[in-house]
Structures are given as structure tokens and as C-alpha cells.
Amino acid sequence: MDQTLRCVLGFFLLNLIPHGLAQGNRPRVTTTSNWPETFWAETLTLRCEIEGGGDSEWTFGWRRHRTFSSDKETKDNKYIISRATDSDNGDYECIGRRGPPNSTFTPWSEPFKLTVTPRTPKAELRADNTSIPAGGAVTLTCDVNSPSSGWTYILYRGDHPGTQDDGKNFNGRISVSQGGVYWCRGERGEPVYYTHYSDSVTINIILSNRAVATLQPHWTEIYSGEKITFRCEIEGGDDSEWEYEWETTTSERSVRQSKSFEMTATSYREGEYKCKGKHKTEVLSSTPWSTPITLKVSEQKPKAELKADDTDIPVGGYVTLTCDVRSSSGWKYYFGYRADKSSHPSSINDVSLAGQISVSKEGLYWCRGARGNPVYYTEDSNTIQLKENTVANKAVVTLHPDWSEIYNDESITLRCEIQDGDDSEWEYEWETSSSFKPPKEKEYSIGPAYTSHSGNYSCKGRKKSDQSPTGWSIPITLTVLYSSPQPVLTVSPLWLSPGDSVTLNCEVKHPSAGWRFYWYKAIPKLSDNSYSYQLLSGSRNGTEKYSFIVHGQTHTAGYVCRAGRGEMNTPYSKPKFVWSGDLPSSASLTVSPERVQHFTSDSASLECKGNSTLWRVKFQEDSSLADCSLRDTMTGSTCTIKSFISRNNVYWCESGSGEFSNAVNITKQNLYIILVSPVHPVTEGSSVILSCRLRHSDIVSNVFFYRNNKLIQNDTRKELNISAVSKFDEGFYKCQTSGRESSQSWMSVTVVAVSSLGNPSYPVILVIVGLICGVVLIILLLLLYRCRQSKDSCLIRSIQSESTNQDSATNPAAQHHKYSPPLQGDECHYESIKGPGDTAHDANQSQSQDVTYSLIELKNIGKKGKKPEPDNSMIYSDVRLETEDPSVLYSQVSCHNPGKAKKNKGKPTPAITEESVYSEVKPDQ
């Protein structure tokens, strides 16, 4: 062949001399396939392409290793290598000729290097999971294990490759939902070139049935030599349709195919065991593997342990024996007994499941455990010797002080008391579970105490004369805690009405265990955002009760408490506050906008005013206190609550001089509707307007207003107008409009003492006073008619009102009733009417502030120059302003007949007969 190639080369060289080279035409060798590598026996086609060759006809020549590979020209530009081998390796070039008559040759192309891989590639099949869950699928991936390209793949399912075509010409990934044995191979090119078959992959179907492996007996620790049985249960399946497979991590690798199997436990069989069921009719269908159970085998035979709660049997009593095999379960216990070491042993009873028996006979005792079938026995336990006591006295442990729970560094004494015994005849023994061993003395003093002193303590006595012991006392438990308890203070009420009594409760563990309680008022310290504590009056020496009442609280205040006993004091409790909504004179908090509810998008500010120049705004969030500056912005005396944050907190001001302002409740809600209601308490008698506001609209219609969840207005008015507020109007209010409902807010009403009967702010009181005057006038006319007094009698009325009482605060003389001077000889009637203010200042005269007395005195002055005689003709008009039914007033008139007194002159005055008249007056509502 080489000779032929040289001849053809010479032919081309001769033609080059007369005719020359084709200008601008360059040949290039390419392949008809798109992959660079060629495998053994694969067919490869090379092609010679002439750049700029045009439509002219070309003939082509080929050479390898710069040697011609044919002795003639071809019109086809393809060079085919069939079933390539490594002998086809090399560089391939091509040349083109165009002509005759004037033949033109291209230069030789650049070499094309061909390398043939000397083997047939093999496909590789992988699965993302070899088990298909019920109703699921798995993904199979096929590729060629030598990096190459241009392949498509064929998937087969069956016991042998190629037996069943399950997928053809897929791109290398395919999803399957059937169980079976799968194979694949790749193909490419024309004619088709195949890879070797892949290794098989077995895919199982996982059924919904669940396998459960059990161990009988079900003990976690087995001893060498015990018989055990493993069993595989299939839930929701019939035993006849299943085959079984076991898998274990033990060194014994024998395959188990049965539902259950028995074996003798040994150490080399330790490990995990799990099973699954295979369906007999559904090929490659099985349950999931069961949860493994662990077998632990101990080679050492266990030994039982015997304990006794005492080695001395009390007179007429017994001792409890306890037998136990540690770190295992399922045991039954057998007890043995003999009177002494030389006597024959005997069994006390057949078996004890609890491991405890009570015995009252002295002697030697032991025990052993047994379990399983056939029975497996432990080794015999230790031996305990019991003796009978001859002493009937009982020992008792007492604590001094009698606190079973104490705290670090406290002191306590444990004392062993022998009932009906003289201290001089006894020695003492102690038994304890604590870390400290008490001395053999009557008393054991602990101080300072540590947590390691905690435990059970019991004692017994022995007579000094013959060492006869008592029985052990009943154990007493002492607990020593590391730190003292943290007291928790609660206050009631949380919101004040001026003058309320505030109840403080200091909660501490075991409040009756010797504690004394101390009560303090919290004083703000602005320098470090904390409080100093001022001991309350009456609490200097502490109180035995954990409750304390502060009388007459009018404004917002903070309190703390602590407890103490002996030399130990608890920490202070966290401050708790009782709030007042009324504005005090020394410090006040105002809100802008002045309402309780705000939208989260609103900016609300709280300003502190008063005598101080330094302020901080505090608020309660859940059960803790926070400062405005921690979450919001405090500028000077103003706290600005940030927008877009939901709030529901109580706010108040604290001054640098230690004062508290009123408290306000502020809510910021991410709602579409709010209720506009007053943020401060409303004074009784004043007017209030409540309204609804929408987030994105100023127009509201058909507004419904509710008080305490009861509808009170549902007409076309857009506002709820209360012209004169009374205590009856106090409560929770909310509004509803446009299908949306606001949150509810509390409106508080403050009742103020009447300062002037003529004040237009109190129309109800004016009506009441007018009715009283009318009733009194009618009574006076009746009395005048009955008494038949002379024409020159005079009526002098003196009305003592609240204004008189106010004057009396500065002028003692003003405390007396003011009467118009009567004319001599006249019979005068005095009416003294006391308003509510009088009773407030004169507690000795009356304990009730809801009663108005009208005092009518009928006095006979007599002739000129004569001293008036004592008169029993006083008439009282008792007018009750407050009753269970606030709409009813009662006027009680007691009449005394002065005429009877005259007839009995010189005789003992008879008992005065009172005639009472009740007049019911209903004021306008």
C-alpha cells in the first residue's frame, strides 16, 4: 500500500508543475459525528471540506502520516473507517483538485488526529432510591462511565438484560413506579454503535404495611444464658401472605427467614435486630424495615441486693426488707431465713413481685431474683441479721424553729426526743441522706446552712445501761435552698377612686414560716432610672400578716415589699403601681391627641407638667416596667410614641422631686376604626361627646354606640352626647359603623363633693334640695296649725350648707348655727338643715354622709323678762339622699306634743311619744 501511496503522491506533484495551486481554497478535515472520541469497533466518517470552493467539481485525495491512502482520486469528499481499531490511529490530511483542462490543486489540509479507545464502553445505571414508597416513584440515571457524548439510552426490565424494553432513546434520566430488575445501555451513530449493558439495579416496592420487631421477654438487658425470642409482626397483614427477612448488626451473620426465632443470649449476639415482610405474590414488594431493637447481653451473672429499713425490730413492730436486682427488670423475688448460722435455711414465702416483705422475727435473712421460662436465677444476696428490741420508747425528730424549708446561711437545730425517757439514760444515733453526718448527740445544730444539708433525718436512742435501742424515728425532710425567695407584690385596686384604701399583698413561699413583712413606698430616682424605698408608717418592725392596707390613697403611687426572719432578708419585690386617673396639682400627664385609642399610623405625644423640671415617662408592659426612652423618644418632658407599633399600656410621669402624675391608658391599634373617648376621668355633671373615627375616611354614618356590650344609641346621630355625666354612665364603651367595630375603652366618672348648692353643675342636687324645702314647708304649716301658736310667733330658719362648713374650716366661730335673733314673747321655730358637707366635717355627729337632717325647734319664749323653759318640742326631718333605690327620698318627721308637757307641770315628765311620718319624694330623672 505504501508503494501505491507514493505513486499517487508523485502523480499529484507532476500535475502541480504545469498547472499550479488553487488560490484562496483551503481544505479542512471534519467528522460527520459531533463527538471527539472514537471507541473500538465504532464506524467513523471523515469529510474534506474546501473553503471557498464554490460550485466547481472537485476530486479529493487523502493521506495518513503524510502518506497517500489511495491510488486514485475520488469525487466523494468522505473517507470512511469501518470498525476502528488502534491501527487506525494517526493524522489524516486531504487535498482537492479542480480541472482539467487546467487542473488546480489546493494545499494539504491541517492534520486531523484520530485516537481510538481500545475497548467498548460500558453503561452505568444508578437509582436515587432502591425502594419505591406506596404510590410513589424513583428516578433512574443511565450514562457511559468513560466521559463521552452523543449517547441516547435504552432501559430494560427483567431478570436478564435485553429481555424487556422498558424505555428507548431517553436522555439518561427516567422515572419508574414498578418494582423489578433494571438494566440500561447507550447507543449512538449510524450505523448504530452500542455500549455494553450496565450492571443491574433492583427496585423494590415498599408497601404501606408496617413491620414491628419484638423481643420476648422485653427486657433491655439480658444476661448470658437466658432464653429469648425475636418475633416479627406485620400490621394489617395475614401471616400466610408474608415471607420474612431479618437484618442484624451482631457478629453472628446467619440469615433468618422466619417470623420468629429463639436463641440463647451470649455476648457475641449483642446488637440491633430489625425485620421486614416480603409479599409472597407481589414480586419485589416488601414492608419498610422495622425500628431496630437493641439486645444487650451481660456475661456476669447478676446478684440480688437486700436492704432493711432497720436492723432492730421494735417492740410489737416489724422491719421492712427490700430485695432488688439493679439495672434490670422483670424479676420475682424469693426470701430465705434461718434463726442463726448453724440452723437449717427455710423459705419465708414463695415469691414477692414488689421485692418487699415485712418481718417481725429476729434472725438471718437473704434473697435472690428469678425470671423467664425456663427460670433464670440470680446469685444470692448479702445476709442481714435482725434483732428484736426490748425498749418500747419511741424516738421523734423535731426542728427548731419548726421550718422544714430554710435558705442558705440560716440556722436550724434538729433534736432527737425519746418519748417517756430521761435524757440522762440515752445515747443517740442519727441517719441521714444528706452529705453531712450528724454527731451522736441529742441535738444537731446547723448554721450556716448549705444546700448539701438537705435530706432526710431520722434518729434512735440506745440505753446507756444495756444498749437496748429504740426503733428509728419517722424521717423528717429538711430542704436548704440556695437563694432566698423572691417576694411578689400585688396591689388592689389597680385604679383608684380618690380616698380609696389600697391593699398590698406580699406573696412569699410558706408565708407563715416565721416571716415578718416590710412595706415601702417607691420614690423615683431619675439619675439611674431606678427607685429608692421609703418604709411605710406602721411597718418599721414588720408585720406578721402578709397583707397591708394603705388608707386614703389619692394619687398614683408605687410600692414594694420584702420579708425577713432571723438575720436574713429577702430581696425587694418588683415595684407595683396603683394608678389614679385624676390630675393632681403637683404633677400631671396630658396626651395629644387627647383620646385613649389611636391608630398605629398616628403619632401620639405625652407631656409631663408640674413643679419639677426633670421628668421621665414610665409605662407598664405585661408585668414589667419600661422607660419611654427605651422604645420611644423622650425629648425634655415629652414622650413621643413611635408610629406603626401596636400598644396597650398604662403611662405615667415621674419627677426628679419624687412625685407621680396621674396615669393614662393608651392603645395604638392596627385597626380600621377607633373610638374617640376621654383619656382622663370625667367630672360628674359635665358633658361628654364620644365619636367614631375611620382610618382612611372622615365620613361616618349609622354609628352604633355600646356601653358594657349593650346597645345604647342606634339612630342617625354620629356622636354620643352625654350632657350631664353621672356615675351611672361609667363603663366600657365601643362604637360600630360601616360593618366594623372598635375596641372598647373605659370611661371613668369622678364624683366631687358639692361646693355650692347654687352651682349649676349639680342640677340633681338642686332638685333634691328644692323638694326638701317644699316638704319642710308643708310640715311647718301642719305644725303651726296643730300647735295653735299666737300671732306674734316668729319663724326663724337657719340653713347650714356646705359653704358654711367651708367657712368653718378657717373660722371656728362659723361652726355654730346662725339664727336670726328672736323677738321676746314670740314662740320661734328653728329649722337646721345639714347638707352632705356638714357630715363630712362632723364625724362625731353622724357616721353616714347620705342623711340630711332638718331640725325644727319649737320654743316658747314666754313673757318678757322670763327665762324660757326647757322645751321638748324638737321635730327632726330625716331626709335620706342615698338609698338602695336612688330614685326615692324619704322624709321622716317626729312630732312631740308640747301641750302635754304643760298639763303635767310639777310632775315627772312622762316618756315622750314620737309619731313618725314618712314622705316619699321622687326627684326628676
mmCIF file of N, CA and C in Angstrom, residues 339-433:
data_model
loop_
_atom_site.group_PDB
_atom_site.id
_atom_site.type_symbol
_atom_site.label_atom_id
_atom_site.label_comp_id
_atom_site.label_asym_id
_atom_site.label_seq_id
_atom_site.Cartn_x
_atom_site.Cartn_y
_atom_site.Cartn_z
ATOM 1 N N ALA A 339 -32.638 -19.073 111.743
ATOM 2 C CA ALA A 339 -32.559 -18.427 113.060
ATOM 3 C C ALA A 339 -31.147 -17.985 113.389
ATOM 4 N N ASP A 340 -30.147 -18.830 113.056
ATOM 5 C CA ASP A 340 -28.749 -18.449 113.252
ATOM 6 C C ASP A 340 -27.924 -19.167 112.204
ATOM 7 N N LYS A 341 -26.618 -18.987 112.251
ATOM 8 C CA LYS A 341 -25.749 -19.540 111.217
ATOM 9 C C LYS A 341 -25.739 -21.070 111.201
ATOM 10 N N SER A 342 -26.040 -21.699 112.333
ATOM 11 C CA SER A 342 -25.984 -23.163 112.384
ATOM 12 C C SER A 342 -27.316 -23.824 112.055
ATOM 13 N N SER A 343 -28.391 -23.061 112.009
ATOM 14 C CA SER A 343 -29.700 -23.654 111.776
ATOM 15 C C SER A 343 -29.954 -23.872 110.294
ATOM 16 N N HIS A 344 -30.977 -24.676 109.983
ATOM 17 C CA HIS A 344 -31.284 -25.045 108.604
ATOM 18 C C HIS A 344 -32.044 -23.897 107.920
ATOM 19 N N PRO A 345 -31.666 -23.499 106.684
ATOM 20 C CA PRO A 345 -32.365 -22.403 105.994
ATOM 21 C C PRO A 345 -33.761 -22.828 105.562
ATOM 22 N N SER A 346 -34.646 -21.867 105.481
ATOM 23 C CA SER A 346 -36.013 -22.115 105.032
ATOM 24 C C SER A 346 -36.494 -20.920 104.214
ATOM 25 N N SER A 347 -37.528 -21.167 103.406
ATOM 26 C CA SER A 347 -38.098 -20.101 102.572
ATOM 27 C C SER A 347 -39.222 -19.423 103.326
ATOM 28 N N ILE A 348 -39.259 -18.079 103.294
ATOM 29 C CA ILE A 348 -40.292 -17.325 104.013
ATOM 30 C C ILE A 348 -41.612 -17.420 103.257
ATOM 31 N N ASN A 349 -41.567 -17.178 101.978
ATOM 32 C CA ASN A 349 -42.769 -17.280 101.141
ATOM 33 C C ASN A 349 -42.334 -17.658 99.741
ATOM 34 N N ASP A 350 -43.296 -17.961 98.927
ATOM 35 C CA ASP A 350 -42.959 -18.457 97.591
ATOM 36 C C ASP A 350 -42.325 -17.366 96.726
ATOM 37 N N VAL A 351 -42.969 -16.213 96.643
ATOM 38 C CA VAL A 351 -42.481 -15.201 95.728
ATOM 39 C C VAL A 351 -43.006 -13.831 96.159
ATOM 40 N N SER A 352 -42.245 -12.787 95.858
ATOM 41 C CA SER A 352 -42.674 -11.398 96.099
ATOM 42 C C SER A 352 -42.396 -10.598 94.842
ATOM 43 N N LEU A 353 -43.469 -10.107 94.205
ATOM 44 C CA LEU A 353 -43.291 -9.339 92.977
ATOM 45 C C LEU A 353 -42.731 -7.951 93.251
ATOM 46 N N ALA A 354 -43.121 -7.338 94.385
ATOM 47 C CA ALA A 354 -42.669 -5.985 94.701
ATOM 48 C C ALA A 354 -41.258 -5.962 95.252
ATOM 49 N N GLY A 355 -40.774 -7.095 95.710
ATOM 50 C CA GLY A 355 -39.425 -7.131 96.268
ATOM 51 C C GLY A 355 -39.363 -6.691 97.708
ATOM 52 N N GLN A 356 -40.523 -6.565 98.396
ATOM 53 C CA GLN A 356 -40.538 -6.131 99.790
ATOM 54 C C GLN A 356 -41.364 -7.092 100.627
ATOM 55 N N ILE A 357 -40.873 -7.343 101.852
ATOM 56 C CA ILE A 357 -41.647 -8.097 102.836
ATOM 57 C C ILE A 357 -41.420 -7.449 104.195
ATOM 58 N N SER A 358 -42.340 -7.688 105.120
ATOM 59 C CA SER A 358 -42.214 -7.192 106.486
ATOM 60 C C SER A 358 -42.034 -8.385 107.412
ATOM 61 N N VAL A 359 -41.026 -8.310 108.292
ATOM 62 C CA VAL A 359 -40.734 -9.423 109.197
ATOM 63 C C VAL A 359 -40.671 -8.904 110.624
ATOM 64 N N SER A 360 -41.020 -9.752 111.569
ATOM 65 C CA SER A 360 -41.005 -9.365 112.985
ATOM 66 C C SER A 360 -40.225 -10.363 113.840
ATOM 67 N N LYS A 361 -39.515 -11.295 113.209
ATOM 68 C CA LYS A 361 -38.757 -12.310 113.943
ATOM 69 C C LYS A 361 -37.282 -12.102 113.687
ATOM 70 N N GLU A 362 -36.498 -12.175 114.762
ATOM 71 C CA GLU A 362 -35.074 -11.956 114.587
ATOM 72 C C GLU A 362 -34.424 -13.182 113.960
ATOM 73 N N GLY A 363 -33.287 -12.921 113.248
ATOM 74 C CA GLY A 363 -32.586 -13.988 112.569
ATOM 75 C C GLY A 363 -31.832 -13.455 111.368
ATOM 76 N N LEU A 364 -31.380 -14.390 110.479
ATOM 77 C CA LEU A 364 -30.616 -14.053 109.294
ATOM 78 C C LEU A 364 -31.523 -14.130 108.073
ATOM 79 N N TYR A 365 -31.412 -13.127 107.184
ATOM 80 C CA TYR A 365 -32.256 -13.060 106.001
ATOM 81 C C TYR A 365 -31.404 -12.835 104.756
ATOM 82 N N TRP A 366 -31.836 -13.394 103.625
ATOM 83 C CA TRP A 366 -31.221 -13.146 102.327
ATOM 84 C C TRP A 366 -32.295 -13.321 101.256
ATOM 85 N N CYS A 367 -31.933 -13.045 99.980
ATOM 86 C CA CYS A 367 -32.922 -13.135 98.909
ATOM 87 C C CYS A 367 -32.223 -13.416 97.588
ATOM 88 N N ARG A 368 -32.993 -13.705 96.536
ATOM 89 C CA ARG A 368 -32.494 -13.830 95.181
ATOM 90 C C ARG A 368 -33.642 -13.541 94.203
ATOM 91 N N GLY A 369 -33.287 -13.212 92.958
ATOM 92 C CA GLY A 369 -34.277 -12.917 91.946
ATOM 93 C C GLY A 369 -34.395 -14.050 90.934
ATOM 94 N N ALA A 370 -35.569 -14.105 90.281
ATOM 95 C CA ALA A 370 -35.811 -15.139 89.268
ATOM 96 C C ALA A 370 -36.721 -14.552 88.199
ATOM 97 N N ARG A 371 -36.482 -14.974 86.919
ATOM 98 C CA ARG A 371 -37.351 -14.542 85.831
ATOM 99 C C ARG A 371 -37.198 -15.499 84.649
ATOM 100 N N GLY A 372 -38.144 -15.384 83.689
ATOM 101 C CA GLY A 372 -38.063 -16.142 82.454
ATOM 102 C C GLY A 372 -38.609 -17.554 82.569
ATOM 103 N N ASN A 373 -38.686 -18.187 81.385
ATOM 104 C CA ASN A 373 -39.127 -19.585 81.288
ATOM 105 C C ASN A 373 -38.290 -20.276 80.214
ATOM 106 N N PRO A 374 -37.371 -21.176 80.564
ATOM 107 C CA PRO A 374 -37.111 -21.695 81.918
ATOM 108 C C PRO A 374 -36.565 -20.614 82.848
ATOM 109 N N VAL A 375 -36.750 -20.826 84.155
ATOM 110 C CA VAL A 375 -36.418 -19.814 85.155
ATOM 111 C C VAL A 375 -34.916 -19.590 85.204
ATOM 112 N N TYR A 376 -34.553 -18.313 85.243
ATOM 113 C CA TYR A 376 -33.156 -17.909 85.376
ATOM 114 C C TYR A 376 -33.009 -17.237 86.739
ATOM 115 N N TYR A 377 -32.047 -17.739 87.570
ATOM 116 C CA TYR A 377 -31.878 -17.240 88.932
ATOM 117 C C TYR A 377 -30.634 -16.359 89.036
ATOM 118 N N THR A 378 -30.742 -15.338 89.896
ATOM 119 C CA THR A 378 -29.558 -14.542 90.231
ATOM 120 C C THR A 378 -28.780 -15.249 91.322
ATOM 121 N N GLU A 379 -27.629 -14.682 91.650
ATOM 122 C CA GLU A 379 -26.895 -15.153 92.817
ATOM 123 C C GLU A 379 -27.597 -14.672 94.079
ATOM 124 N N ASP A 380 -27.366 -15.383 95.189
ATOM 125 C CA ASP A 380 -27.957 -14.971 96.462
ATOM 126 C C ASP A 380 -27.409 -13.619 96.888
ATOM 127 N N SER A 381 -28.246 -12.873 97.580
ATOM 128 C CA SER A 381 -27.857 -11.541 98.050
ATOM 129 C C SER A 381 -26.977 -11.639 99.283
ATOM 130 N N ASN A 382 -26.597 -10.505 99.775
ATOM 131 C CA ASN A 382 -25.930 -10.399 101.067
ATOM 132 C C ASN A 382 -26.889 -10.835 102.178
ATOM 133 N N THR A 383 -26.331 -11.116 103.357
ATOM 134 C CA THR A 383 -27.141 -11.564 104.503
ATOM 135 C C THR A 383 -27.278 -10.422 105.497
ATOM 136 N N ILE A 384 -28.493 -10.227 106.038
ATOM 137 C CA ILE A 384 -28.754 -9.200 107.050
ATOM 138 C C ILE A 384 -29.289 -9.894 108.299
ATOM 139 N N GLN A 385 -28.724 -9.523 109.466
ATOM 140 C CA GLN A 385 -29.161 -10.081 110.741
ATOM 141 C C GLN A 385 -30.042 -9.062 111.455
ATOM 142 N N LEU A 386 -31.228 -9.463 111.867
ATOM 143 C CA LEU A 386 -32.170 -8.614 112.586
ATOM 144 C C LEU A 386 -32.273 -9.073 114.029
ATOM 145 N N LYS A 387 -32.424 -8.065 114.934
ATOM 146 C CA LYS A 387 -32.577 -8.357 116.359
ATOM 147 C C LYS A 387 -33.844 -7.702 116.863
ATOM 148 N N GLU A 388 -34.497 -8.389 117.845
ATOM 149 C CA GLU A 388 -35.698 -7.843 118.448
ATOM 150 C C GLU A 388 -35.323 -6.885 119.571
ATOM 151 N N ASN A 389 -35.997 -5.722 119.622
ATOM 152 C CA ASN A 389 -35.770 -4.748 120.686
ATOM 153 C C ASN A 389 -36.617 -5.100 121.901
ATOM 154 N N THR A 390 -36.123 -4.634 123.034
ATOM 155 C CA THR A 390 -36.897 -4.795 124.271
ATOM 156 C C THR A 390 -37.359 -3.455 124.806
ATOM 157 N N VAL A 391 -37.000 -2.349 124.111
ATOM 158 C CA VAL A 391 -37.350 -0.993 124.560
ATOM 159 C C VAL A 391 -38.572 -0.522 123.798
ATOM 160 N N ALA A 392 -39.594 -0.019 124.544
ATOM 161 C CA ALA A 392 -40.839 0.423 123.905
ATOM 162 C C ALA A 392 -40.841 1.918 123.598
ATOM 163 N N ASN A 393 -39.844 2.641 124.080
ATOM 164 C CA ASN A 393 -39.813 4.087 123.836
ATOM 165 C C ASN A 393 -39.659 4.378 122.342
ATOM 166 N N LYS A 394 -40.235 5.497 121.916
ATOM 167 C CA LYS A 394 -40.145 5.919 120.533
ATOM 168 C C LYS A 394 -39.305 7.183 120.409
ATOM 169 N N ALA A 395 -38.543 7.256 119.312
ATOM 170 C CA ALA A 395 -37.735 8.447 119.031
ATOM 171 C C ALA A 395 -38.474 9.331 118.031
ATOM 172 N N VAL A 396 -38.373 10.652 118.204
ATOM 173 C CA VAL A 396 -39.030 11.623 117.331
ATOM 174 C C VAL A 396 -38.035 12.738 117.028
ATOM 175 N N VAL A 397 -37.898 13.100 115.738
ATOM 176 C CA VAL A 397 -37.027 14.215 115.336
ATOM 177 C C VAL A 397 -37.872 15.468 115.253
ATOM 178 N N THR A 398 -37.393 16.551 115.886
ATOM 179 C CA THR A 398 -38.075 17.845 115.818
ATOM 180 C C THR A 398 -37.120 18.902 115.286
ATOM 181 N N LEU A 399 -37.699 19.953 114.684
ATOM 182 C CA LEU A 399 -36.931 21.071 114.134
ATOM 183 C C LEU A 399 -37.167 22.312 114.976
ATOM 184 N N HIS A 400 -36.116 23.070 115.205
ATOM 185 C CA HIS A 400 -36.211 24.316 115.968
ATOM 186 C C HIS A 400 -35.398 25.402 115.264
ATOM 187 N N PRO A 401 -36.046 26.435 114.698
ATOM 188 C CA PRO A 401 -37.503 26.622 114.600
ATOM 189 C C PRO A 401 -38.110 25.599 113.656
ATOM 190 N N ASP A 402 -39.431 25.500 113.725
ATOM 191 C CA ASP A 402 -40.147 24.428 113.027
ATOM 192 C C ASP A 402 -40.368 24.790 111.558
ATOM 193 N N TRP A 403 -39.268 24.933 110.822
ATOM 194 C CA TRP A 403 -39.327 25.241 109.387
ATOM 195 C C TRP A 403 -38.660 24.096 108.635
ATOM 196 N N SER A 404 -39.399 23.387 107.839
ATOM 197 C CA SER A 404 -38.809 22.276 107.089
ATOM 198 C C SER A 404 -38.052 22.761 105.856
ATOM 199 N N GLU A 405 -38.224 24.027 105.509
ATOM 200 C CA GLU A 405 -37.531 24.596 104.357
ATOM 201 C C GLU A 405 -36.835 25.877 104.800
ATOM 202 N N ILE A 406 -35.518 25.890 104.695
ATOM 203 C CA ILE A 406 -34.740 27.064 105.068
ATOM 204 C C ILE A 406 -33.855 27.461 103.891
ATOM 205 N N TYR A 407 -33.086 28.532 104.083
ATOM 206 C CA TYR A 407 -32.295 29.084 102.997
ATOM 207 C C TYR A 407 -30.838 29.177 103.412
ATOM 208 N N ASN A 408 -29.972 29.279 102.412
ATOM 209 C CA ASN A 408 -28.536 29.362 102.664
ATOM 210 C C ASN A 408 -28.223 30.380 103.753
ATOM 211 N N ASP A 409 -27.314 30.002 104.646
ATOM 212 C CA ASP A 409 -26.807 30.854 105.723
ATOM 213 C C ASP A 409 -27.780 30.987 106.892
ATOM 214 N N GLU A 410 -28.963 30.365 106.826
ATOM 215 C CA GLU A 410 -29.819 30.349 108.006
ATOM 216 C C GLU A 410 -29.342 29.251 108.958
ATOM 217 N N SER A 411 -29.884 29.300 110.176
ATOM 218 C CA SER A 411 -29.511 28.313 111.198
ATOM 219 C C SER A 411 -30.751 27.550 111.627
ATOM 220 N N ILE A 412 -30.537 26.275 112.008
ATOM 221 C CA ILE A 412 -31.636 25.435 112.473
ATOM 222 C C ILE A 412 -31.054 24.320 113.335
ATOM 223 N N THR A 413 -31.848 23.794 114.252
ATOM 224 C CA THR A 413 -31.404 22.730 115.150
ATOM 225 C C THR A 413 -32.351 21.548 115.036
ATOM 226 N N LEU A 414 -31.787 20.340 114.852
ATOM 227 C CA LEU A 414 -32.558 19.100 114.858
ATOM 228 C C LEU A 414 -32.360 18.433 116.214
ATOM 229 N N ARG A 415 -33.456 17.998 116.800
ATOM 230 C CA ARG A 415 -33.405 17.437 118.145
ATOM 231 C C ARG A 415 -34.042 16.053 118.135
ATOM 232 N N CYS A 416 -33.398 15.097 118.801
ATOM 233 C CA CYS A 416 -33.911 13.732 118.922
ATOM 234 C C CYS A 416 -34.571 13.593 120.288
ATOM 235 N N GLU A 417 -35.907 13.463 120.268
ATOM 236 C CA GLU A 417 -36.667 13.345 121.518
ATOM 237 C C GLU A 417 -37.051 11.887 121.733
ATOM 238 N N ILE A 418 -36.769 11.360 122.936
ATOM 239 C CA ILE A 418 -37.161 9.992 123.308
ATOM 240 C C ILE A 418 -38.406 10.108 124.181
ATOM 241 N N GLN A 419 -39.514 9.608 123.678
ATOM 242 C CA GLN A 419 -40.762 9.709 124.419
ATOM 243 C C GLN A 419 -40.697 8.853 125.685
ATOM 244 N N ASP A 420 -41.164 9.469 126.791
ATOM 245 C CA ASP A 420 -41.210 8.782 128.101
ATOM 246 C C ASP A 420 -39.830 8.323 128.542
ATOM 247 N N GLY A 421 -38.828 9.111 128.208
ATOM 248 C CA GLY A 421 -37.473 8.731 128.603
ATOM 249 C C GLY A 421 -36.722 9.903 129.212
ATOM 250 N N ASP A 422 -35.799 9.601 130.112
ATOM 251 C CA ASP A 422 -34.967 10.615 130.743
ATOM 252 C C ASP A 422 -33.738 10.833 129.872
ATOM 253 N N ASP A 423 -33.377 12.102 129.598
ATOM 254 C CA ASP A 423 -32.247 12.396 128.724
ATOM 255 C C ASP A 423 -30.951 11.776 129.226
ATOM 256 N N SER A 424 -30.817 11.621 130.518
ATOM 257 C CA SER A 424 -29.543 11.147 131.070
ATOM 258 C C SER A 424 -29.294 9.673 130.802
ATOM 259 N N GLU A 425 -30.324 8.897 130.427
ATOM 260 C CA GLU A 425 -30.143 7.457 130.251
ATOM 261 C C GLU A 425 -29.961 7.030 128.804
ATOM 262 N N TRP A 426 -29.839 8.010 127.877
ATOM 263 C CA TRP A 426 -29.828 7.653 126.462
ATOM 264 C C TRP A 426 -28.570 8.111 125.745
ATOM 265 N N GLU A 427 -28.152 7.296 124.810
ATOM 266 C CA GLU A 427 -27.205 7.701 123.780
ATOM 267 C C GLU A 427 -27.980 7.772 122.461
ATOM 268 N N TYR A 428 -27.423 8.524 121.476
ATOM 269 C CA TYR A 428 -28.208 8.808 120.275
ATOM 270 C C TYR A 428 -27.443 8.435 119.003
ATOM 271 N N GLU A 429 -28.206 8.021 118.011
ATOM 272 C CA GLU A 429 -27.661 7.763 116.672
ATOM 273 C C GLU A 429 -28.501 8.514 115.645
ATOM 274 N N TRP A 430 -27.826 8.986 114.603
ATOM 275 C CA TRP A 430 -28.526 9.697 113.519
ATOM 276 C C TRP A 430 -28.299 8.975 112.190
ATOM 277 N N GLU A 431 -29.284 9.052 111.344
ATOM 278 C CA GLU A 431 -29.179 8.523 109.989
ATOM 279 C C GLU A 431 -29.726 9.591 109.043
ATOM 280 N N THR A 432 -28.970 9.870 107.977
ATOM 281 C CA THR A 432 -29.378 10.947 107.074
ATOM 282 C C THR A 432 -28.951 10.641 105.644
ATOM 283 N N SER A 433 -29.686 11.215 104.700
ATOM 284 C CA SER A 433 -29.315 11.113 103.285
ATOM 285 C C SER A 433 -28.544 12.335 102.805
#
